[in-house]
Amino acid sequence: MLEQLTTLLNEHQDAFHSQVPRYRQNRYVQIVVLRETKSHAIFTTEGQTLDVERLQAGLLSRKQIDRVVMYKRKQIAPERRTGKALMRDLGTLGTLQVSSGKKAAKATKAIQPSECQIMGGSCGICPDCILYGFAATTGNGSQRARVLTDSGFVVRDLRQVMRHIKLNAIQDTIAGGIAGSAFAGRENVLPQVFMPTVETLLDVTLPEFLYVLGNILKTTRYGAESNREGFVRNHILGIYWSDVELFSNLELTQRYYDALAAEQDIPDYLDLQHFLGHWPAIESATLGQVTGRTRKMDNLAELLEGVRNLYQDENVLRSLLQELARQSKQYVETVKGKDKEADSDSSEEDAEE
Ligand SMILES: [Zn+2]
């Protein structure tokens, strides 16, 4: 089954590396992901209000609107957790250990890949660390992320996509004899709200690409309180190979705004078909402005079908994850291990948000 998928991707073979490269070669894979809320969701960093930015509505429409923001960490962290849970579940992290005499790591109580944490306590060896990057907190140096993302923006104005939901908390105390004036409430993003985003993979191998794509397709919970709400469905609009970055999240959102508002004001009701319908025009307008070499995945539906089959077959999946682990390990041992001085280059890994 993996061969079928590999055959499909064979014509794009030169877009992938056979092993994790030492130097940047700007082989980009861009996955355009339309995120759709399927329940109420709370994209806040803290407190009761949504994260909002005032921005130009479209590329053509210069009106200002307030847009709900989904910060990049809010997009990526749940997907990383999906992937790590899978690797843990299929036991491909347990066997991962670097042998090439890492004295420093040993001295500082090296974190085992099975114990690796996204925030602090990174092992520095597992595919998650090597692909999504990690900061210099342990004795393992640091690693730049090769999955690049930005904040995502909702297409419509805040007022069209938000509801303030009061929490039905019963007031236990009555201060000064006046019944509870402190009504707790929270701003929620409504269901069926859309956010076009792109995830850019830089200089990845084929197993790394399939791993990131699987994480995107399998992750369904985002935002605060994601155990109770925040169901998000990720629709893949397109996959592109290039030597430059083709899409930006804000531009995608603004192009969608222009397309949807072309006739009159942007409608209050939007569904997936509106977004799918406008995509070919937005895609070709964007690609038409690119300076660089670009290729598109023509058989997208077939590819996604292949990926679904792959993730249903435990044996094939395990061998993919083993290969992924082998590549990370090889990279750590043969490239990173010999390249320690370069690690002093401080990490740009996501400490923000
Ligand atoms: Zn790790």
Tab-separated table of C-alpha atoms and ligand atoms in Angstrom:
chain	number	residue	atom	x	y	z
A	1	MET	CA	0.000	0.000	0.000
A	2	LEU	CA	2.869	2.271	0.782
A	3	GLU	CA	4.261	1.457	-2.658
A	4	GLN	CA	1.080	2.667	-4.307
A	5	LEU	CA	1.483	5.941	-2.507
A	6	THR	CA	5.164	6.083	-3.333
A	7	THR	CA	4.398	5.505	-7.017
A	8	LEU	CA	2.010	8.428	-6.895
A	9	LEU	CA	4.656	10.617	-5.324
A	10	ASN	CA	7.455	9.287	-7.505
A	11	GLU	CA	7.140	11.978	-10.131
A	12	HIS	CA	7.803	14.480	-7.363
A	13	GLN	CA	10.733	12.518	-5.979
A	14	ASP	CA	13.173	15.355	-6.468
A	15	ALA	CA	11.057	17.486	-4.140
A	16	PHE	CA	12.055	15.285	-1.212
A	17	HIS	CA	15.363	14.454	0.381
A	18	SER	CA	16.507	10.891	0.888
A	19	GLN	CA	17.731	11.855	4.331
A	20	VAL	CA	17.423	14.893	6.554
A	21	PRO	CA	19.869	17.347	4.986
A	22	ARG	CA	22.529	19.289	6.816
A	23	TYR	CA	22.117	22.495	4.842
A	24	ARG	CA	19.074	24.307	3.685
A	25	GLN	CA	18.174	23.764	0.044
A	26	ASN	CA	14.807	25.491	-0.046
A	27	ARG	CA	12.801	22.571	-1.261
A	28	TYR	CA	9.383	23.629	-0.064
A	29	VAL	CA	6.238	21.558	0.178
A	30	GLN	CA	3.205	23.692	0.904
A	31	ILE	CA	0.006	22.168	2.201
A	32	VAL	CA	-2.981	24.533	2.028
A	33	VAL	CA	-5.336	23.659	4.853
A	34	LEU	CA	-8.821	25.113	5.203
A	35	ARG	CA	-9.697	24.829	8.886
A	36	GLU	CA	-13.395	24.672	9.688
A	37	THR	CA	-14.799	24.796	13.212
A	38	LYS	CA	-17.341	22.050	13.810
A	39	SER	CA	-18.264	23.176	17.292
A	40	HIS	CA	-17.848	26.292	19.359
A	41	ALA	CA	-14.177	27.018	19.797
A	42	ILE	CA	-12.124	29.292	21.985
A	43	PHE	CA	-8.949	30.635	20.425
A	44	THR	CA	-7.587	32.697	23.284
A	45	THR	CA	-4.207	32.893	24.838
A	46	GLU	CA	-5.761	33.803	28.149
A	47	GLY	CA	-8.868	35.344	29.630
A	48	GLN	CA	-12.337	35.586	28.195
A	49	THR	CA	-11.815	37.429	24.934
A	50	LEU	CA	-10.735	36.011	21.619
A	51	ASP	CA	-7.435	37.022	20.097
A	52	VAL	CA	-8.276	39.629	17.476
A	53	GLU	CA	-6.313	41.789	15.028
A	54	ARG	CA	-7.546	44.739	12.996
A	55	LEU	CA	-6.585	44.145	9.383
A	56	GLN	CA	-7.341	45.153	5.842
A	57	ALA	CA	-10.372	43.132	4.751
A	58	GLY	CA	-9.128	42.002	1.353
A	59	LEU	CA	-6.281	42.628	-1.034
A	60	LEU	CA	-8.730	44.728	-3.061
A	61	SER	CA	-11.121	45.834	-0.341
A	62	ARG	CA	-9.281	48.298	1.872
A	63	LYS	CA	-11.946	48.342	4.566
A	64	GLN	CA	-10.686	47.545	8.064
A	65	ILE	CA	-12.126	44.590	9.933
A	66	ASP	CA	-11.435	42.806	13.208
A	67	ARG	CA	-10.336	39.264	12.638
A	68	VAL	CA	-10.120	36.354	15.056
A	69	VAL	CA	-6.575	35.008	15.113
A	70	MET	CA	-5.398	31.465	15.644
A	71	TYR	CA	-1.776	31.703	16.684
A	72	LYS	CA	0.664	29.335	15.107
A	73	ARG	CA	1.324	27.422	18.297
A	74	LYS	CA	-2.414	26.817	18.631
A	75	GLN	CA	-2.343	25.167	15.205
A	76	ILE	CA	0.850	23.189	15.461
A	77	ALA	CA	0.977	21.955	19.059
A	78	PRO	CA	-2.163	19.789	18.785
A	79	GLU	CA	-0.839	18.282	15.545
A	80	ARG	CA	2.507	17.502	17.148
A	81	ARG	CA	0.704	15.806	20.012
A	82	THR	CA	-1.287	13.701	17.531
A	83	GLY	CA	1.902	12.488	15.905
A	84	LYS	CA	3.707	11.815	19.156
A	85	ALA	CA	0.774	9.851	20.553
A	86	LEU	CA	0.853	7.678	17.447
A	87	MET	CA	4.600	7.053	17.719
A	88	ARG	CA	4.216	6.208	21.394
A	89	ASP	CA	1.249	3.956	20.720
A	90	LEU	CA	3.032	1.968	18.019
A	91	GLY	CA	6.175	1.786	20.088
A	92	THR	CA	8.534	3.461	17.662
A	93	LEU	CA	9.934	5.892	20.225
A	94	GLY	CA	10.986	3.328	22.806
A	95	THR	CA	13.773	1.837	20.731
A	96	LEU	CA	15.195	5.173	19.706
A	97	GLN	CA	18.538	5.879	21.298
A	98	VAL	CA	21.575	7.590	19.980
A	99	SER	CA	24.722	5.538	20.306
A	100	SER	CA	27.537	7.789	19.121
A	101	GLY	CA	28.978	8.580	22.547
A	102	LYS	CA	26.875	11.582	23.531
A	103	LYS	CA	28.700	12.216	26.780
A	104	ALA	CA	27.213	15.643	27.350
A	105	ALA	CA	23.722	14.327	26.950
A	106	LYS	CA	24.375	11.472	29.308
A	107	ALA	CA	25.864	13.752	31.916
A	108	THR	CA	22.787	15.954	31.954
A	109	LYS	CA	20.295	13.136	32.370
A	110	ALA	CA	19.267	12.740	28.761
A	111	ILE	CA	15.535	12.782	28.159
A	112	GLN	CA	14.390	9.577	26.530
A	113	PRO	CA	12.375	9.937	23.316
A	114	SER	CA	9.448	8.184	25.017
A	115	GLU	CA	9.457	10.947	27.654
A	116	CYS	CA	9.980	13.796	25.188
A	117	GLN	CA	7.817	16.888	25.809
A	118	ILE	CA	6.956	19.587	23.312
A	119	MET	CA	7.304	22.365	25.874
A	120	GLY	CA	10.610	21.964	27.695
A	121	GLY	CA	12.239	18.603	28.106
A	122	SER	CA	12.794	17.794	24.445
A	123	CYS	CA	14.790	14.650	23.755
A	124	GLY	CA	16.464	16.074	20.676
A	125	ILE	CA	16.405	12.740	18.879
A	126	CYS	CA	12.844	11.805	17.985
A	127	PRO	CA	11.204	12.684	14.653
A	128	ASP	CA	9.048	15.311	16.356
A	129	CYS	CA	12.111	17.171	17.664
A	130	ILE	CA	14.002	16.893	14.382
A	131	LEU	CA	11.068	17.915	12.179
A	132	TYR	CA	9.099	20.455	14.210
A	133	GLY	CA	12.168	21.765	16.025
A	134	PHE	CA	13.058	22.274	19.662
A	135	ALA	CA	14.641	24.983	21.785
A	136	ALA	CA	17.950	24.792	23.555
A	137	THR	CA	16.776	23.737	27.000
A	138	THR	CA	18.569	20.429	27.366
A	139	GLY	CA	22.068	19.259	26.552
A	140	ASN	CA	20.995	18.398	23.037
A	141	GLY	CA	21.451	21.781	21.400
A	142	SER	CA	18.509	22.997	19.378
A	143	GLN	CA	16.857	22.381	16.070
A	144	ARG	CA	15.157	24.752	13.699
A	145	ALA	CA	11.615	23.851	12.768
A	146	ARG	CA	11.127	22.542	9.239
A	147	VAL	CA	7.376	22.875	9.529
A	148	LEU	CA	6.747	26.588	9.094
A	149	THR	CA	3.489	28.254	9.991
A	150	ASP	CA	2.015	31.631	10.817
A	151	SER	CA	-1.001	32.876	12.649
A	152	GLY	CA	-4.222	32.064	10.821
A	153	PHE	CA	-7.081	34.528	10.322
A	154	VAL	CA	-10.817	34.085	10.016
A	155	VAL	CA	-12.162	35.492	6.743
A	156	ARG	CA	-15.146	37.446	8.095
A	157	ASP	CA	-15.412	40.153	10.706
A	158	LEU	CA	-15.433	39.296	14.401
A	159	ARG	CA	-19.128	40.208	14.716
A	160	GLN	CA	-20.077	37.589	12.127
A	161	VAL	CA	-18.227	34.693	13.679
A	162	MET	CA	-18.341	35.224	17.433
A	163	ARG	CA	-20.790	34.762	20.259
A	164	HIS	CA	-20.385	35.704	23.870
A	165	ILE	CA	-21.532	32.662	25.798
A	166	LYS	CA	-22.520	33.154	29.406
A	167	LEU	CA	-21.566	30.424	31.747
A	168	ASN	CA	-24.454	29.327	33.899
A	169	ALA	CA	-22.535	29.531	37.105
A	170	ILE	CA	-24.707	29.779	40.131
A	171	GLN	CA	-23.482	32.439	42.447
A	172	ASP	CA	-22.604	30.996	45.834
A	173	THR	CA	-21.899	34.218	47.596
A	174	ILE	CA	-23.882	37.395	47.750
A	175	ALA	CA	-21.780	40.349	48.633
A	176	GLY	CA	-23.558	43.279	50.300
A	177	GLY	CA	-26.902	41.665	49.689
A	178	ILE	CA	-26.883	42.249	45.926
A	179	ALA	CA	-27.269	39.121	43.848
A	180	GLY	CA	-24.265	38.148	41.746
A	181	SER	CA	-23.458	40.803	39.261
A	182	ALA	CA	-20.306	39.028	38.189
A	183	PHE	CA	-21.643	36.941	35.341
A	184	ALA	CA	-18.911	34.819	33.885
A	185	GLY	CA	-18.846	34.586	30.142
A	186	ARG	CA	-16.575	33.784	27.264
A	187	GLU	CA	-16.213	34.699	23.655
A	188	ASN	CA	-16.582	31.707	21.382
A	189	VAL	CA	-15.964	31.240	17.686
A	190	LEU	CA	-19.116	29.793	16.139
A	191	PRO	CA	-19.269	26.437	14.389
A	192	GLN	CA	-18.813	26.495	10.592
A	193	VAL	CA	-16.267	29.289	10.639
A	194	PHE	CA	-13.381	29.039	8.154
A	195	MET	CA	-9.716	29.833	8.338
A	196	PRO	CA	-7.521	29.237	5.277
A	197	THR	CA	-3.964	28.432	6.328
A	198	VAL	CA	-0.817	26.951	4.878
A	199	GLU	CA	1.783	24.683	6.419
A	200	THR	CA	5.151	24.914	4.752
A	201	LEU	CA	7.555	22.006	4.962
A	202	LEU	CA	11.170	22.848	4.330
A	203	ASP	CA	13.649	20.246	3.057
A	204	VAL	CA	11.787	17.173	4.244
A	205	THR	CA	11.977	13.480	3.391
A	206	LEU	CA	9.000	11.545	2.029
A	207	PRO	CA	8.223	9.867	5.390
A	208	GLU	CA	8.359	13.279	7.068
A	209	PHE	CA	5.884	14.674	4.538
A	210	LEU	CA	3.482	11.764	5.087
A	211	TYR	CA	3.837	12.157	8.838
A	212	VAL	CA	2.973	15.880	8.829
A	213	LEU	CA	0.101	15.351	6.403
A	214	GLY	CA	-1.258	12.565	8.606
A	215	ASN	CA	-1.033	14.782	11.675
A	216	ILE	CA	-3.025	17.509	9.905
A	217	LEU	CA	-5.694	15.074	8.733
A	218	LYS	CA	-6.023	13.303	12.078
A	219	THR	CA	-6.084	16.252	14.464
A	220	THR	CA	-9.552	17.459	15.384
A	221	ARG	CA	-9.228	19.383	18.659
A	222	TYR	CA	-7.772	22.856	18.834
A	223	GLY	CA	-7.869	25.834	21.152
A	224	ALA	CA	-8.523	26.283	24.844
A	225	GLU	CA	-10.588	23.610	26.578
A	226	SER	CA	-10.101	21.432	23.551
A	227	ASN	CA	-11.273	18.411	25.486
A	228	ARG	CA	-14.810	19.830	25.588
A	229	GLU	CA	-15.072	21.933	22.478
A	230	GLY	CA	-12.931	23.223	19.665
A	231	PHE	CA	-13.581	20.509	17.111
A	232	VAL	CA	-11.912	21.586	13.875
A	233	ARG	CA	-11.992	19.747	10.571
A	234	ASN	CA	-9.002	20.283	8.313
A	235	HIS	CA	-9.745	20.235	4.585
A	236	ILE	CA	-6.731	19.995	2.269
A	237	LEU	CA	-7.189	22.434	-0.630
A	238	GLY	CA	-3.926	21.737	-2.383
A	239	ILE	CA	-0.321	20.580	-2.155
A	240	TYR	CA	2.495	22.364	-3.977
A	241	TRP	CA	6.207	21.939	-4.526
A	242	SER	CA	8.412	24.936	-5.083
A	243	ASP	CA	11.632	26.706	-4.255
A	244	VAL	CA	9.849	29.723	-2.784
A	245	GLU	CA	6.951	30.202	-0.405
A	246	LEU	CA	3.783	30.549	-2.444
A	247	PHE	CA	1.054	31.272	0.062
A	248	SER	CA	0.694	33.349	3.195
A	249	ASN	CA	-2.166	32.862	5.629
A	250	LEU	CA	-3.231	36.486	5.621
A	251	GLU	CA	-3.145	36.741	1.834
A	252	LEU	CA	-5.234	33.593	1.515
A	253	THR	CA	-7.769	35.048	3.936
A	254	GLN	CA	-7.813	38.392	2.118
A	255	ARG	CA	-8.196	36.773	-1.299
A	256	TYR	CA	-11.124	34.782	0.058
A	257	TYR	CA	-12.650	37.948	1.435
A	258	ASP	CA	-12.415	39.653	-1.967
A	259	ALA	CA	-13.895	36.620	-3.714
A	260	LEU	CA	-16.775	36.228	-1.274
A	261	ALA	CA	-17.520	39.948	-1.133
A	262	ALA	CA	-17.227	40.457	-4.889
A	263	GLU	CA	-20.917	41.034	-5.501
A	264	GLN	CA	-22.043	42.767	-2.337
A	265	ASP	CA	-21.316	42.519	1.361
A	266	ILE	CA	-19.880	39.280	2.579
A	267	PRO	CA	-22.785	36.955	3.478
A	268	ASP	CA	-23.616	36.002	7.041
A	269	TYR	CA	-23.972	32.369	6.097
A	270	LEU	CA	-21.087	30.486	4.503
A	271	ASP	CA	-20.467	26.790	4.001
A	272	LEU	CA	-17.665	24.626	2.718
A	273	GLN	CA	-18.909	24.773	-0.883
A	274	HIS	CA	-18.423	28.540	-0.979
A	275	PHE	CA	-14.786	28.035	-0.086
A	276	LEU	CA	-14.165	25.073	-2.384
A	277	GLY	CA	-15.873	26.907	-5.244
A	278	HIS	CA	-13.613	29.937	-5.024
A	279	TRP	CA	-10.394	27.981	-4.553
A	280	PRO	CA	-9.377	27.385	-8.219
A	281	ALA	CA	-9.503	31.126	-8.967
A	282	ILE	CA	-7.631	32.028	-5.774
A	283	GLU	CA	-5.055	29.336	-6.441
A	284	SER	CA	-4.313	30.460	-9.976
A	285	ALA	CA	-4.236	34.140	-9.004
A	286	THR	CA	-1.674	33.347	-6.299
A	287	LEU	CA	0.458	31.054	-8.435
A	288	GLY	CA	0.381	33.626	-11.217
A	289	GLN	CA	2.351	36.038	-9.062
A	290	VAL	CA	5.111	33.688	-7.996
A	291	THR	CA	8.767	34.183	-8.832
A	292	GLY	CA	10.156	30.686	-8.688
A	293	ARG	CA	9.688	27.109	-9.774
A	294	THR	CA	6.307	25.675	-8.862
A	295	ARG	CA	4.571	22.350	-9.259
A	296	LYS	CA	1.165	21.299	-8.102
A	297	MET	CA	0.024	17.891	-6.877
A	298	ASP	CA	-2.453	17.047	-9.608
A	299	ASN	CA	-3.800	13.826	-8.130
A	300	LEU	CA	-4.730	15.300	-4.771
A	301	ALA	CA	-7.789	13.114	-4.172
A	302	GLU	CA	-5.773	9.986	-4.968
A	303	LEU	CA	-2.971	11.070	-2.674
A	304	LEU	CA	-5.343	11.724	0.214
A	305	GLU	CA	-6.988	8.359	-0.406
A	306	GLY	CA	-3.559	6.720	-0.263
A	307	VAL	CA	-2.732	8.518	2.982
A	308	ARG	CA	-6.036	7.403	4.506
A	309	ASN	CA	-5.255	3.797	3.564
A	310	LEU	CA	-1.781	4.125	4.974
A	311	TYR	CA	-3.052	5.337	8.325
A	312	GLN	CA	-5.541	2.466	8.479
A	313	ASP	CA	-2.932	-0.237	8.064
A	314	GLU	CA	-1.043	-0.695	11.286
A	315	ASN	CA	1.811	-2.693	9.776
A	316	VAL	CA	2.499	-0.304	6.942
A	317	LEU	CA	2.157	2.600	9.326
A	318	ARG	CA	4.602	1.098	11.786
A	319	SER	CA	7.191	0.613	9.071
A	320	LEU	CA	6.732	4.237	7.993
A	321	LEU	CA	7.253	5.435	11.557
A	322	GLN	CA	10.280	3.188	11.950
A	323	GLU	CA	11.796	4.657	8.830
A	324	LEU	CA	11.020	8.124	10.158
A	325	ALA	CA	12.760	7.296	13.432
A	326	ARG	CA	15.720	5.807	11.593
A	327	GLN	CA	16.150	9.004	9.562
A	328	SER	CA	16.025	11.220	12.667
A	329	LYS	CA	18.523	9.044	14.429
A	330	GLN	CA	20.840	8.999	11.446
A	331	TYR	CA	20.618	12.778	11.236
A	332	VAL	CA	21.421	13.210	14.931
A	333	GLU	CA	24.341	10.775	14.788
A	334	THR	CA	25.970	11.645	11.502
A	335	VAL	CA	25.136	15.295	10.939
A	336	LYS	CA	24.170	16.979	14.168
A	337	GLY	CA	26.616	15.042	16.329
A	338	LYS	CA	29.525	16.275	14.199
A	339	ASP	CA	28.171	19.749	13.969
A	340	LYS	CA	27.955	20.785	17.551
A	341	GLU	CA	29.509	24.210	17.263
A	342	ALA	CA	26.741	25.257	14.910
A	343	ASP	CA	24.248	24.679	17.694
A	344	SER	CA	25.316	27.813	19.500
A	345	ASP	CA	23.330	29.546	16.811
A	346	SER	CA	20.371	30.397	19.024
A	347	SER	CA	17.129	28.651	18.315
A	348	GLU	CA	14.243	30.459	16.744
A	349	GLU	CA	11.859	27.849	18.023
A	350	ASP	CA	8.453	29.060	19.011
A	351	ALA	CA	8.815	30.483	22.478
A	352	GLU	CA	6.195	33.107	21.757
A	353	GLU	CA	2.446	32.946	22.466
B	1	ZN	ZN	11.874	14.497	21.000
